[in-house]
Amino acid sequence: MRYLVFIIAVMVHFGCAVGQQGRKIEIEFKDLKDSALYLVHYYGNSNMIADTAVREKSGRYIFSGRTKLPEGVYILVDESKSKSYFEFLVDGQQHFKIKTDTVSPHNNLAFINSPVNSNFREYSKFLSDKRQDVEKLRKSIAELKEDAVTDHSAEISQLDARLKDVDKQVKKYQEELVEKDPESMLAVLIKLQWEPVHPYDLATGNREDSIAAFTYTREHYWDHVNLSDERIVRTPIFHEKLKTYMTVLVLQHPDSVISAGEWIINQTVSSPDLYRFVVWYIVNMTERSNIMGMEAAFVHFAKEYYLSGKTWWASPTVLERMADRVRVLERILIGAIAPELQMWDTNKTVTSLHRVRADYTVVVFWDYECGHCNRMLPLLRDYYHKMRGEGLEVYAVCTKTDLDKWKKYIRERKLDWINVNGGYSVNRYDTLYDIMSTPIIFLLDKDKRILAKKIEVDQLKEILAIEMDKARNSEGILRKD
């Protein structure tokens, strides 16, 4: 008999375990008439549909399947995919029920058999209450500051103290939740929001302390985040946190961006979805950057990941486009020798860029029908007249092919530098120099290495002044030696 009881107990236990496999999320949404609902999760800065449930005769919607959903923050979306009803968490326990109504779907939420969502619900309500407290306090402070007649400094100090107390209450509650279950989905969310707390001795407010505080923030920015935990990519927080780190805290120089980007990517390699997003984000960020020279970082990441077989998700079309972009940009990176150009001048003589003898050469691509060019060229001409005695030459490439209009424009505006026409060229200037608009300015040194590119005339003046100072200082050192 004892053996029979034991066998039954094992069977019951096994049956329960089997019953908890996969997912079954039941939604009771009072008075909702949608024929279907969608379950959507965050993925970096976008959303992905994870499951669909049709309305049953009972009015319920059941998201079920043999496999579990990836853990993260989910959104219940209406049948038109245009309206979000509420957010909730999906962790390892995926057999639970959600009840709400159409009167106030978010405020009237109730969770059954989902401890993490019950905690999330209480936490969200707590934050909402504290947010209202903060708004009231800030409004009171603003009103007191508007009164220019009476001194309200004491009252304002008291209100500031109350604001700080609210912050302490929120932090204390968060710490309690994390301590209670440090690996829960809710704990992941909370820790993503935490910012580094600076040591007390960084709070004096002088410049040195400001730099130290900034450095401390950068170095400790990810202290509370496990960058190998794939769940973080399925939250609404991770993308902005990554963006802040890569574009604000990291020095916007290619070498620094490459170093920081490689470090982040290496932390994520064991988590495929997270790794995929981070690689995509960093490559996209560096390609779209308006910061001069950042193409070097893009070329590095594109070659290291997309063009070396480490991006299994990329289609042949994407890889081909990436390879083409790398080929173009590699030729015109800062420090590279500028591609040779051979074009007709106004006398129909082929004129070579590399044969221009000058300490510094400005290569400008322009168009006589371009409004920006019409404003920029006189500024460049005046600067050229001032600096040509200092070793500056201009190699001006017109991108329009009407020779008569081109020559007339040159005469009328007294553009007495080296004028060549891109329509009568031995090589494709637009491909070689990535010219998709005008005007575009490149600055080259005497060896035709690229010092700067895609800059305005004011920037050209600043950069050339720095380069000339460096050259003079270098010559002075050589003379001393």
Coordinates of C-alpha atoms in Angstrom, one line a residue:
M1 CA 0.0 0.0 0.0
R2 CA 2.8 2.4 0.9
Y3 CA 4.4 1.8 -2.6
L4 CA 1.0 2.5 -4.3
V5 CA 0.7 5.8 -2.4
F6 CA 4.3 6.7 -3.3
I7 CA 3.7 5.9 -7.0
I8 CA 0.5 8.0 -7.0
A9 CA 2.3 10.9 -5.3
V10 CA 5.1 10.7 -7.9
M11 CA 2.5 10.6 -10.8
V12 CA 0.7 13.6 -9.3
H13 CA 4.0 15.5 -8.9
F14 CA 5.1 14.6 -12.4
G15 CA 1.7 15.5 -13.9
C16 CA 1.8 19.0 -12.2
A17 CA 5.3 19.5 -13.5
V18 CA 4.2 18.6 -17.0
G19 CA 1.2 20.8 -16.7
Q20 CA 3.5 23.8 -16.0
Q21 CA 5.5 23.3 -19.1
G22 CA 5.2 25.9 -21.8
R23 CA 2.9 28.9 -21.3
K24 CA -0.7 29.6 -20.5
I25 CA -1.5 33.3 -19.9
E26 CA -5.3 33.8 -19.5
I27 CA -6.8 37.3 -19.9
E28 CA -10.2 38.2 -18.5
F29 CA -10.9 41.6 -19.9
K30 CA -14.4 42.7 -18.9
D31 CA -16.5 44.2 -21.7
L32 CA -13.7 44.0 -24.3
K33 CA -14.9 43.1 -27.8
D34 CA -11.6 42.8 -29.7
S35 CA -11.7 39.6 -31.8
A36 CA -8.0 39.1 -31.0
L37 CA -5.2 40.4 -28.8
Y38 CA -1.4 40.5 -29.4
L39 CA 1.3 39.9 -26.9
V40 CA 4.3 42.1 -27.7
H41 CA 7.7 42.4 -26.0
Y42 CA 10.3 45.1 -26.1
Y43 CA 13.4 44.5 -28.2
G44 CA 15.8 47.4 -27.6
N45 CA 14.2 50.4 -29.2
S46 CA 11.5 48.4 -31.0
N47 CA 8.7 45.9 -30.3
M48 CA 8.2 42.3 -31.5
I49 CA 5.0 40.3 -31.6
A50 CA 5.4 37.2 -29.5
D51 CA 2.0 35.6 -29.5
T52 CA -1.7 36.0 -30.6
A53 CA -4.9 35.0 -28.8
V54 CA -8.4 35.0 -30.3
R55 CA -11.5 35.9 -28.2
E56 CA -13.2 32.8 -26.9
K57 CA -17.0 32.4 -26.5
S58 CA -16.5 33.0 -22.8
G59 CA -14.8 36.4 -23.6
R60 CA -11.4 35.2 -22.4
Y61 CA -8.1 35.4 -24.4
I62 CA -5.6 32.7 -23.8
F63 CA -2.0 32.8 -24.9
S64 CA -0.8 29.3 -24.8
G65 CA 1.9 27.0 -26.3
R66 CA 4.3 24.2 -25.6
T67 CA 7.3 26.5 -25.3
K68 CA 7.9 29.3 -22.9
L69 CA 8.0 32.9 -23.9
P70 CA 11.4 34.7 -23.6
E71 CA 11.4 36.6 -20.3
G72 CA 11.0 40.3 -20.3
V73 CA 8.5 43.2 -20.3
Y74 CA 5.4 42.6 -22.4
I75 CA 2.6 44.8 -23.7
L76 CA -1.0 43.7 -24.4
V77 CA -2.0 45.2 -27.7
D78 CA -5.4 45.6 -29.3
E79 CA -6.5 43.8 -32.5
S80 CA -5.5 46.8 -34.7
K81 CA -2.0 46.8 -33.3
S82 CA -2.3 50.5 -32.6
K83 CA -3.4 50.6 -29.0
S84 CA -1.6 49.3 -25.9
Y85 CA -3.7 48.3 -22.9
F86 CA -1.0 47.6 -20.2
E87 CA 2.4 46.2 -19.5
F88 CA 3.3 43.2 -17.4
L89 CA 6.3 41.0 -16.7
V90 CA 6.9 37.5 -18.1
D91 CA 9.4 35.4 -16.0
G92 CA 9.8 31.6 -15.7
Q93 CA 6.3 31.1 -14.2
Q94 CA 4.1 31.4 -17.3
H95 CA 0.8 29.9 -16.1
F96 CA -1.2 32.8 -14.6
K97 CA -4.3 34.8 -15.1
I98 CA -4.8 38.6 -15.6
K99 CA -8.1 40.3 -14.8
T100 CA -9.0 43.9 -15.8
D101 CA -11.8 45.9 -17.5
T102 CA -12.3 48.5 -20.2
V103 CA -13.0 51.3 -17.7
S104 CA -9.4 51.5 -16.6
P105 CA -7.3 48.6 -17.9
H106 CA -4.1 49.6 -16.2
N107 CA -5.5 50.8 -12.9
N108 CA -7.8 47.8 -12.4
L109 CA -5.3 45.1 -13.1
A110 CA -5.2 42.0 -10.9
F111 CA -2.8 39.1 -11.3
I112 CA -3.5 35.5 -10.1
N113 CA -0.6 33.1 -9.6
S114 CA 2.1 35.5 -10.7
P115 CA 4.0 36.8 -7.7
V116 CA 6.4 38.9 -9.8
N117 CA 3.5 40.8 -11.4
S118 CA 1.8 41.3 -8.1
N119 CA 5.0 42.9 -6.9
F120 CA 5.3 44.8 -10.1
R121 CA 1.8 46.1 -9.7
E122 CA 2.4 47.3 -6.2
Y123 CA 5.8 48.8 -7.2
S124 CA 4.2 50.7 -10.1
K125 CA 1.5 52.1 -7.8
F126 CA 4.1 53.1 -5.3
L127 CA 6.1 55.0 -8.0
S128 CA 2.9 56.7 -9.3
D129 CA 2.1 57.9 -5.8
K130 CA 5.6 59.2 -5.2
R131 CA 5.7 60.9 -8.7
Q132 CA 2.6 62.8 -7.7
D133 CA 4.3 63.9 -4.4
V134 CA 7.3 65.1 -6.4
E135 CA 5.2 67.1 -8.8
K136 CA 3.3 68.8 -6.0
L137 CA 6.6 69.7 -4.2
R138 CA 8.2 71.0 -7.4
K139 CA 5.1 73.1 -8.1
S140 CA 5.3 74.6 -4.6
I141 CA 9.0 75.4 -5.0
A142 CA 8.3 77.0 -8.4
E143 CA 5.5 79.2 -7.0
L144 CA 7.7 80.4 -4.1
K145 CA 10.6 81.2 -6.5
E146 CA 8.2 83.3 -8.6
D147 CA 7.6 85.6 -5.6
A148 CA 10.3 88.2 -5.9
V149 CA 9.1 90.2 -2.9
T150 CA 9.3 87.8 0.0
D151 CA 12.3 85.7 1.0
H152 CA 11.2 82.1 0.9
S153 CA 14.6 80.5 1.2
A154 CA 13.8 78.7 4.4
E155 CA 10.6 77.2 3.0
I156 CA 12.3 76.2 -0.2
S157 CA 15.0 74.4 1.8
Q158 CA 12.4 72.5 3.6
L159 CA 10.7 71.5 0.4
D160 CA 14.0 70.5 -1.1
A161 CA 14.6 68.3 1.9
R162 CA 11.2 66.6 1.4
L163 CA 12.1 66.0 -2.3
K164 CA 15.3 64.2 -1.1
D165 CA 13.3 62.2 1.4
V166 CA 11.0 61.0 -1.4
D167 CA 14.1 59.9 -3.4
K168 CA 15.3 58.0 -0.3
Q169 CA 11.9 56.3 0.1
V170 CA 11.9 55.1 -3.5
K171 CA 15.5 53.9 -3.3
K172 CA 14.8 52.0 0.0
Y173 CA 11.7 50.3 -1.5
Q174 CA 13.7 49.3 -4.6
E175 CA 16.5 47.9 -2.5
E176 CA 14.0 45.9 -0.5
L177 CA 12.5 44.4 -3.6
V178 CA 15.9 43.5 -5.1
E179 CA 17.1 42.0 -1.9
K180 CA 13.9 39.9 -1.6
D181 CA 14.5 38.3 -5.1
P182 CA 17.7 39.6 -6.7
E183 CA 17.3 37.5 -9.9
S184 CA 13.6 38.3 -10.5
M185 CA 12.5 40.1 -13.6
L186 CA 11.4 43.0 -11.4
A187 CA 14.9 43.2 -9.9
V188 CA 16.4 43.3 -13.4
L189 CA 14.2 46.3 -14.2
I190 CA 15.0 48.1 -11.0
K191 CA 18.8 47.6 -11.3
L192 CA 18.7 48.9 -14.9
Q193 CA 17.4 52.2 -13.6
W194 CA 20.1 52.6 -10.9
E195 CA 22.7 55.2 -11.5
P196 CA 26.2 55.2 -9.9
V197 CA 26.2 57.0 -6.5
H198 CA 29.3 59.2 -6.3
P199 CA 31.5 59.2 -3.2
Y200 CA 30.9 62.1 -0.8
D201 CA 34.3 63.7 -1.7
L202 CA 33.2 64.3 -5.3
A203 CA 30.4 66.7 -4.3
T204 CA 32.3 70.0 -3.7
G205 CA 31.2 71.4 -7.2
N206 CA 34.6 72.5 -8.6
R207 CA 35.8 71.6 -12.1
E208 CA 38.1 68.8 -10.9
D209 CA 35.3 67.1 -9.0
S210 CA 33.0 67.5 -11.9
I211 CA 35.5 65.6 -14.1
A212 CA 36.0 63.0 -11.4
A213 CA 32.3 62.5 -11.0
F214 CA 31.8 62.1 -14.8
T215 CA 34.7 59.6 -14.9
Y216 CA 33.2 57.7 -11.9
T217 CA 29.8 57.5 -13.6
R218 CA 31.3 56.1 -16.8
E219 CA 33.4 53.5 -15.0
H220 CA 30.6 52.4 -12.7
Y221 CA 27.7 52.8 -15.1
W222 CA 27.0 49.1 -15.5
D223 CA 27.8 48.0 -11.9
H224 CA 24.3 46.7 -11.2
V225 CA 23.6 45.3 -14.6
N226 CA 24.5 41.8 -15.8
L227 CA 25.3 42.3 -19.4
S228 CA 25.1 38.6 -20.2
D229 CA 21.4 38.5 -19.0
E230 CA 19.4 38.4 -22.2
R231 CA 16.3 39.7 -20.3
I232 CA 17.6 43.2 -20.3
V233 CA 17.1 43.7 -24.1
R234 CA 13.4 43.0 -23.6
T235 CA 12.9 46.0 -21.4
P236 CA 12.0 49.7 -22.3
I237 CA 15.1 50.8 -20.4
F238 CA 18.2 49.1 -21.9
H239 CA 18.3 50.9 -25.2
E240 CA 18.4 54.4 -23.7
K241 CA 20.9 53.2 -21.1
L242 CA 23.2 51.9 -23.9
K243 CA 22.7 55.0 -25.9
T244 CA 23.6 57.3 -23.0
Y245 CA 26.8 55.2 -22.3
M246 CA 27.9 55.1 -26.0
T247 CA 27.1 58.7 -27.0
V248 CA 27.4 60.7 -23.7
L249 CA 29.7 58.9 -21.3
V250 CA 32.2 57.5 -23.8
L251 CA 34.5 60.1 -25.4
Q252 CA 33.3 60.6 -29.0
H253 CA 36.6 59.6 -30.6
P254 CA 36.8 56.5 -32.8
D255 CA 39.4 54.8 -30.6
S256 CA 37.4 55.4 -27.4
V257 CA 34.1 54.2 -29.1
I258 CA 35.8 51.1 -30.5
S259 CA 37.2 50.2 -27.1
A260 CA 33.9 50.8 -25.3
G261 CA 31.9 49.0 -28.0
E262 CA 34.1 46.0 -28.0
W263 CA 33.9 45.7 -24.2
I264 CA 30.1 45.9 -24.3
I265 CA 29.8 43.4 -27.1
N266 CA 32.1 40.9 -25.4
Q267 CA 29.9 40.9 -22.3
T268 CA 26.9 39.9 -24.4
V269 CA 28.3 37.1 -26.6
S270 CA 26.6 34.3 -24.5
S271 CA 23.2 35.9 -25.0
P272 CA 22.2 35.7 -28.7
D273 CA 19.3 38.2 -28.7
L274 CA 21.1 40.7 -26.6
Y275 CA 24.4 40.3 -28.6
R276 CA 22.4 40.8 -31.8
F277 CA 20.9 44.1 -30.7
V278 CA 24.1 45.5 -29.2
V279 CA 26.1 44.8 -32.4
W280 CA 23.3 46.2 -34.6
Y281 CA 23.0 49.3 -32.4
I282 CA 26.7 50.1 -32.3
V283 CA 27.2 49.6 -36.0
N284 CA 24.2 51.7 -36.8
M285 CA 25.2 54.4 -34.3
T286 CA 28.7 54.7 -35.8
E287 CA 27.5 54.7 -39.4
R288 CA 25.0 57.5 -38.8
S289 CA 27.2 59.6 -36.6
N290 CA 27.8 63.2 -37.6
I291 CA 31.1 63.3 -35.7
M292 CA 34.1 63.7 -38.0
G293 CA 36.2 60.6 -38.1
M294 CA 33.6 58.2 -36.6
E295 CA 33.6 56.3 -39.9
A296 CA 36.7 54.6 -38.6
A297 CA 34.7 53.0 -35.8
F298 CA 32.0 52.0 -38.2
V299 CA 34.5 50.3 -40.5
H300 CA 36.0 48.5 -37.6
F301 CA 32.7 47.1 -36.3
A302 CA 31.4 46.3 -39.7
K303 CA 34.5 44.3 -40.6
E304 CA 34.8 42.7 -37.2
Y305 CA 31.2 41.4 -37.0
Y306 CA 29.2 41.7 -40.2
L307 CA 32.0 40.9 -42.7
S308 CA 33.6 38.1 -40.6
G309 CA 30.6 35.8 -40.3
K310 CA 29.6 36.8 -36.7
T311 CA 26.1 38.2 -37.6
W312 CA 24.1 35.1 -38.5
W313 CA 20.9 37.2 -38.8
A314 CA 22.2 39.4 -41.6
S315 CA 20.9 38.7 -45.1
P316 CA 23.2 38.5 -48.2
T317 CA 21.7 41.8 -49.3
V318 CA 22.6 43.5 -46.0
L319 CA 26.2 42.0 -46.1
E320 CA 26.7 43.2 -49.6
R321 CA 25.6 46.7 -48.8
M322 CA 27.8 46.7 -45.7
A323 CA 30.8 45.5 -47.7
D324 CA 30.2 48.3 -50.3
R325 CA 30.0 50.9 -47.6
V326 CA 33.2 49.7 -46.0
R327 CA 35.0 49.8 -49.3
V328 CA 33.9 53.4 -49.9
L329 CA 34.7 54.7 -46.4
E330 CA 38.0 52.9 -46.0
R331 CA 39.5 55.0 -48.8
I332 CA 38.6 58.3 -47.1
L333 CA 39.3 57.7 -43.4
I334 CA 41.1 60.4 -41.5
G335 CA 44.8 59.7 -42.0
A336 CA 44.3 57.9 -45.3
I337 CA 45.9 59.2 -48.5
A338 CA 43.1 60.8 -50.5
P339 CA 42.1 59.0 -53.7
E340 CA 43.6 60.4 -56.9
L341 CA 41.5 62.6 -59.1
Q342 CA 42.2 63.5 -62.7
M343 CA 39.8 65.9 -64.4
W344 CA 39.5 68.5 -67.0
D345 CA 40.3 72.0 -66.0
T346 CA 38.8 75.1 -67.8
N347 CA 41.3 74.6 -70.6
K348 CA 40.3 70.9 -71.0
T349 CA 43.6 69.8 -69.6
V350 CA 43.6 66.8 -67.3
T351 CA 44.7 68.0 -63.9
S352 CA 45.8 65.7 -61.2
L353 CA 45.0 66.2 -57.5
H354 CA 48.2 64.3 -56.4
R355 CA 50.3 66.6 -58.5
V356 CA 49.2 69.7 -56.7
R357 CA 52.2 71.1 -54.8
A358 CA 51.0 72.7 -51.6
D359 CA 51.5 72.2 -47.8
Y360 CA 47.7 72.0 -47.5
T361 CA 45.1 71.3 -50.2
V362 CA 41.4 71.9 -49.8
V363 CA 39.3 69.6 -52.1
V364 CA 35.8 71.1 -52.4
F365 CA 33.0 69.5 -54.3
W366 CA 30.4 72.1 -55.4
D367 CA 27.5 72.8 -57.7
Y368 CA 26.7 76.1 -59.4
E369 CA 22.9 75.5 -58.8
C370 CA 23.4 74.7 -55.1
G371 CA 22.2 77.4 -52.6
H372 CA 24.6 76.4 -49.9
C373 CA 27.5 76.4 -52.3
N374 CA 26.6 80.0 -53.4
R375 CA 26.9 81.1 -49.7
M376 CA 30.0 79.0 -48.9
L377 CA 32.2 79.6 -52.0
P378 CA 32.7 83.3 -51.4
L379 CA 33.8 82.6 -47.8
L380 CA 36.2 79.9 -49.0
R381 CA 37.5 82.2 -51.8
D382 CA 38.3 85.0 -49.3
Y383 CA 40.0 82.6 -46.9
Y384 CA 42.0 81.2 -49.8
H385 CA 43.2 84.7 -50.9
K386 CA 44.3 85.3 -47.3
M387 CA 46.1 81.9 -46.9
R388 CA 47.5 80.9 -50.3
G389 CA 50.8 82.6 -49.4
E390 CA 50.9 80.3 -46.4
G391 CA 50.9 77.1 -48.5
L392 CA 47.2 76.6 -49.1
E393 CA 45.8 75.5 -52.4
V394 CA 42.2 74.7 -53.5
Y395 CA 41.2 71.9 -55.9
A396 CA 37.6 72.7 -56.7
V397 CA 35.5 70.0 -58.3
C398 CA 32.3 71.1 -60.0
T399 CA 29.7 68.3 -60.0
K400 CA 27.6 69.9 -62.9
T401 CA 28.7 69.2 -66.5
D402 CA 27.6 72.3 -68.4
L403 CA 31.0 73.8 -69.2
D404 CA 29.7 77.2 -70.3
K405 CA 27.7 77.7 -67.1
W406 CA 30.6 76.5 -65.0
K407 CA 33.1 78.9 -66.6
K408 CA 30.7 81.8 -66.3
Y409 CA 30.2 81.1 -62.6
I410 CA 33.9 80.9 -62.1
R411 CA 34.5 84.3 -63.9
E412 CA 31.7 86.1 -62.2
R413 CA 32.8 85.0 -58.7
K414 CA 36.5 85.3 -59.3
L415 CA 37.3 81.7 -58.2
D416 CA 41.0 81.8 -59.1
W417 CA 42.0 78.5 -57.7
I418 CA 42.4 75.1 -59.5
N419 CA 39.0 74.5 -61.1
V420 CA 38.2 71.1 -62.5
N421 CA 34.9 69.5 -63.7
G422 CA 33.8 66.1 -62.3
G423 CA 31.8 65.3 -65.4
Y424 CA 35.0 65.1 -67.4
S425 CA 37.0 62.8 -65.1
V426 CA 39.3 59.8 -65.4
N427 CA 37.7 58.4 -62.2
R428 CA 34.4 58.4 -60.4
Y429 CA 34.8 61.2 -57.8
D430 CA 31.4 60.6 -56.3
T431 CA 32.2 56.9 -55.5
L432 CA 35.8 57.6 -54.4
Y433 CA 34.8 60.5 -52.0
D434 CA 31.3 59.4 -51.0
I435 CA 29.8 62.5 -52.5
M436 CA 26.0 62.4 -52.2
S437 CA 25.4 66.2 -51.7
T438 CA 27.2 69.5 -52.0
P439 CA 29.2 71.4 -50.9
I440 CA 31.7 68.9 -49.3
I441 CA 35.1 70.0 -48.1
F442 CA 38.2 67.9 -47.5
L443 CA 41.5 69.1 -46.1
L444 CA 44.7 67.4 -47.1
D445 CA 48.3 67.7 -45.9
K446 CA 51.3 68.0 -48.2
D447 CA 51.4 64.2 -48.7
K448 CA 47.7 64.3 -49.6
R449 CA 46.7 62.6 -46.3
I450 CA 43.2 63.5 -45.1
L451 CA 43.3 65.8 -42.1
A452 CA 39.6 66.6 -42.0
K453 CA 36.5 66.1 -44.1
K454 CA 32.9 67.2 -44.6
I455 CA 33.5 70.5 -42.7
E456 CA 32.3 74.1 -43.0
V457 CA 34.7 77.0 -43.8
D458 CA 34.7 78.2 -40.2
Q459 CA 35.8 74.7 -39.1
L460 CA 38.4 74.6 -41.9
K461 CA 39.9 77.8 -40.5
E462 CA 40.2 76.4 -37.0
I463 CA 41.6 73.1 -38.1
L464 CA 44.1 74.6 -40.4
A465 CA 45.3 77.0 -37.7
I466 CA 45.9 74.1 -35.4
E467 CA 47.7 72.1 -38.0
M468 CA 49.9 75.0 -38.9
D469 CA 50.8 75.6 -35.2
K470 CA 51.7 71.9 -34.9
A471 CA 53.9 72.2 -38.0
R472 CA 55.7 75.3 -36.7
N473 CA 56.2 73.8 -33.3
S474 CA 57.6 70.6 -34.9
E475 CA 60.0 72.7 -37.0
G476 CA 61.1 74.6 -33.9
I477 CA 61.9 71.4 -32.1
L478 CA 63.8 70.1 -35.1
R479 CA 65.9 73.3 -35.3
K480 CA 66.8 73.0 -31.6
D481 CA 67.9 69.4 -32.1

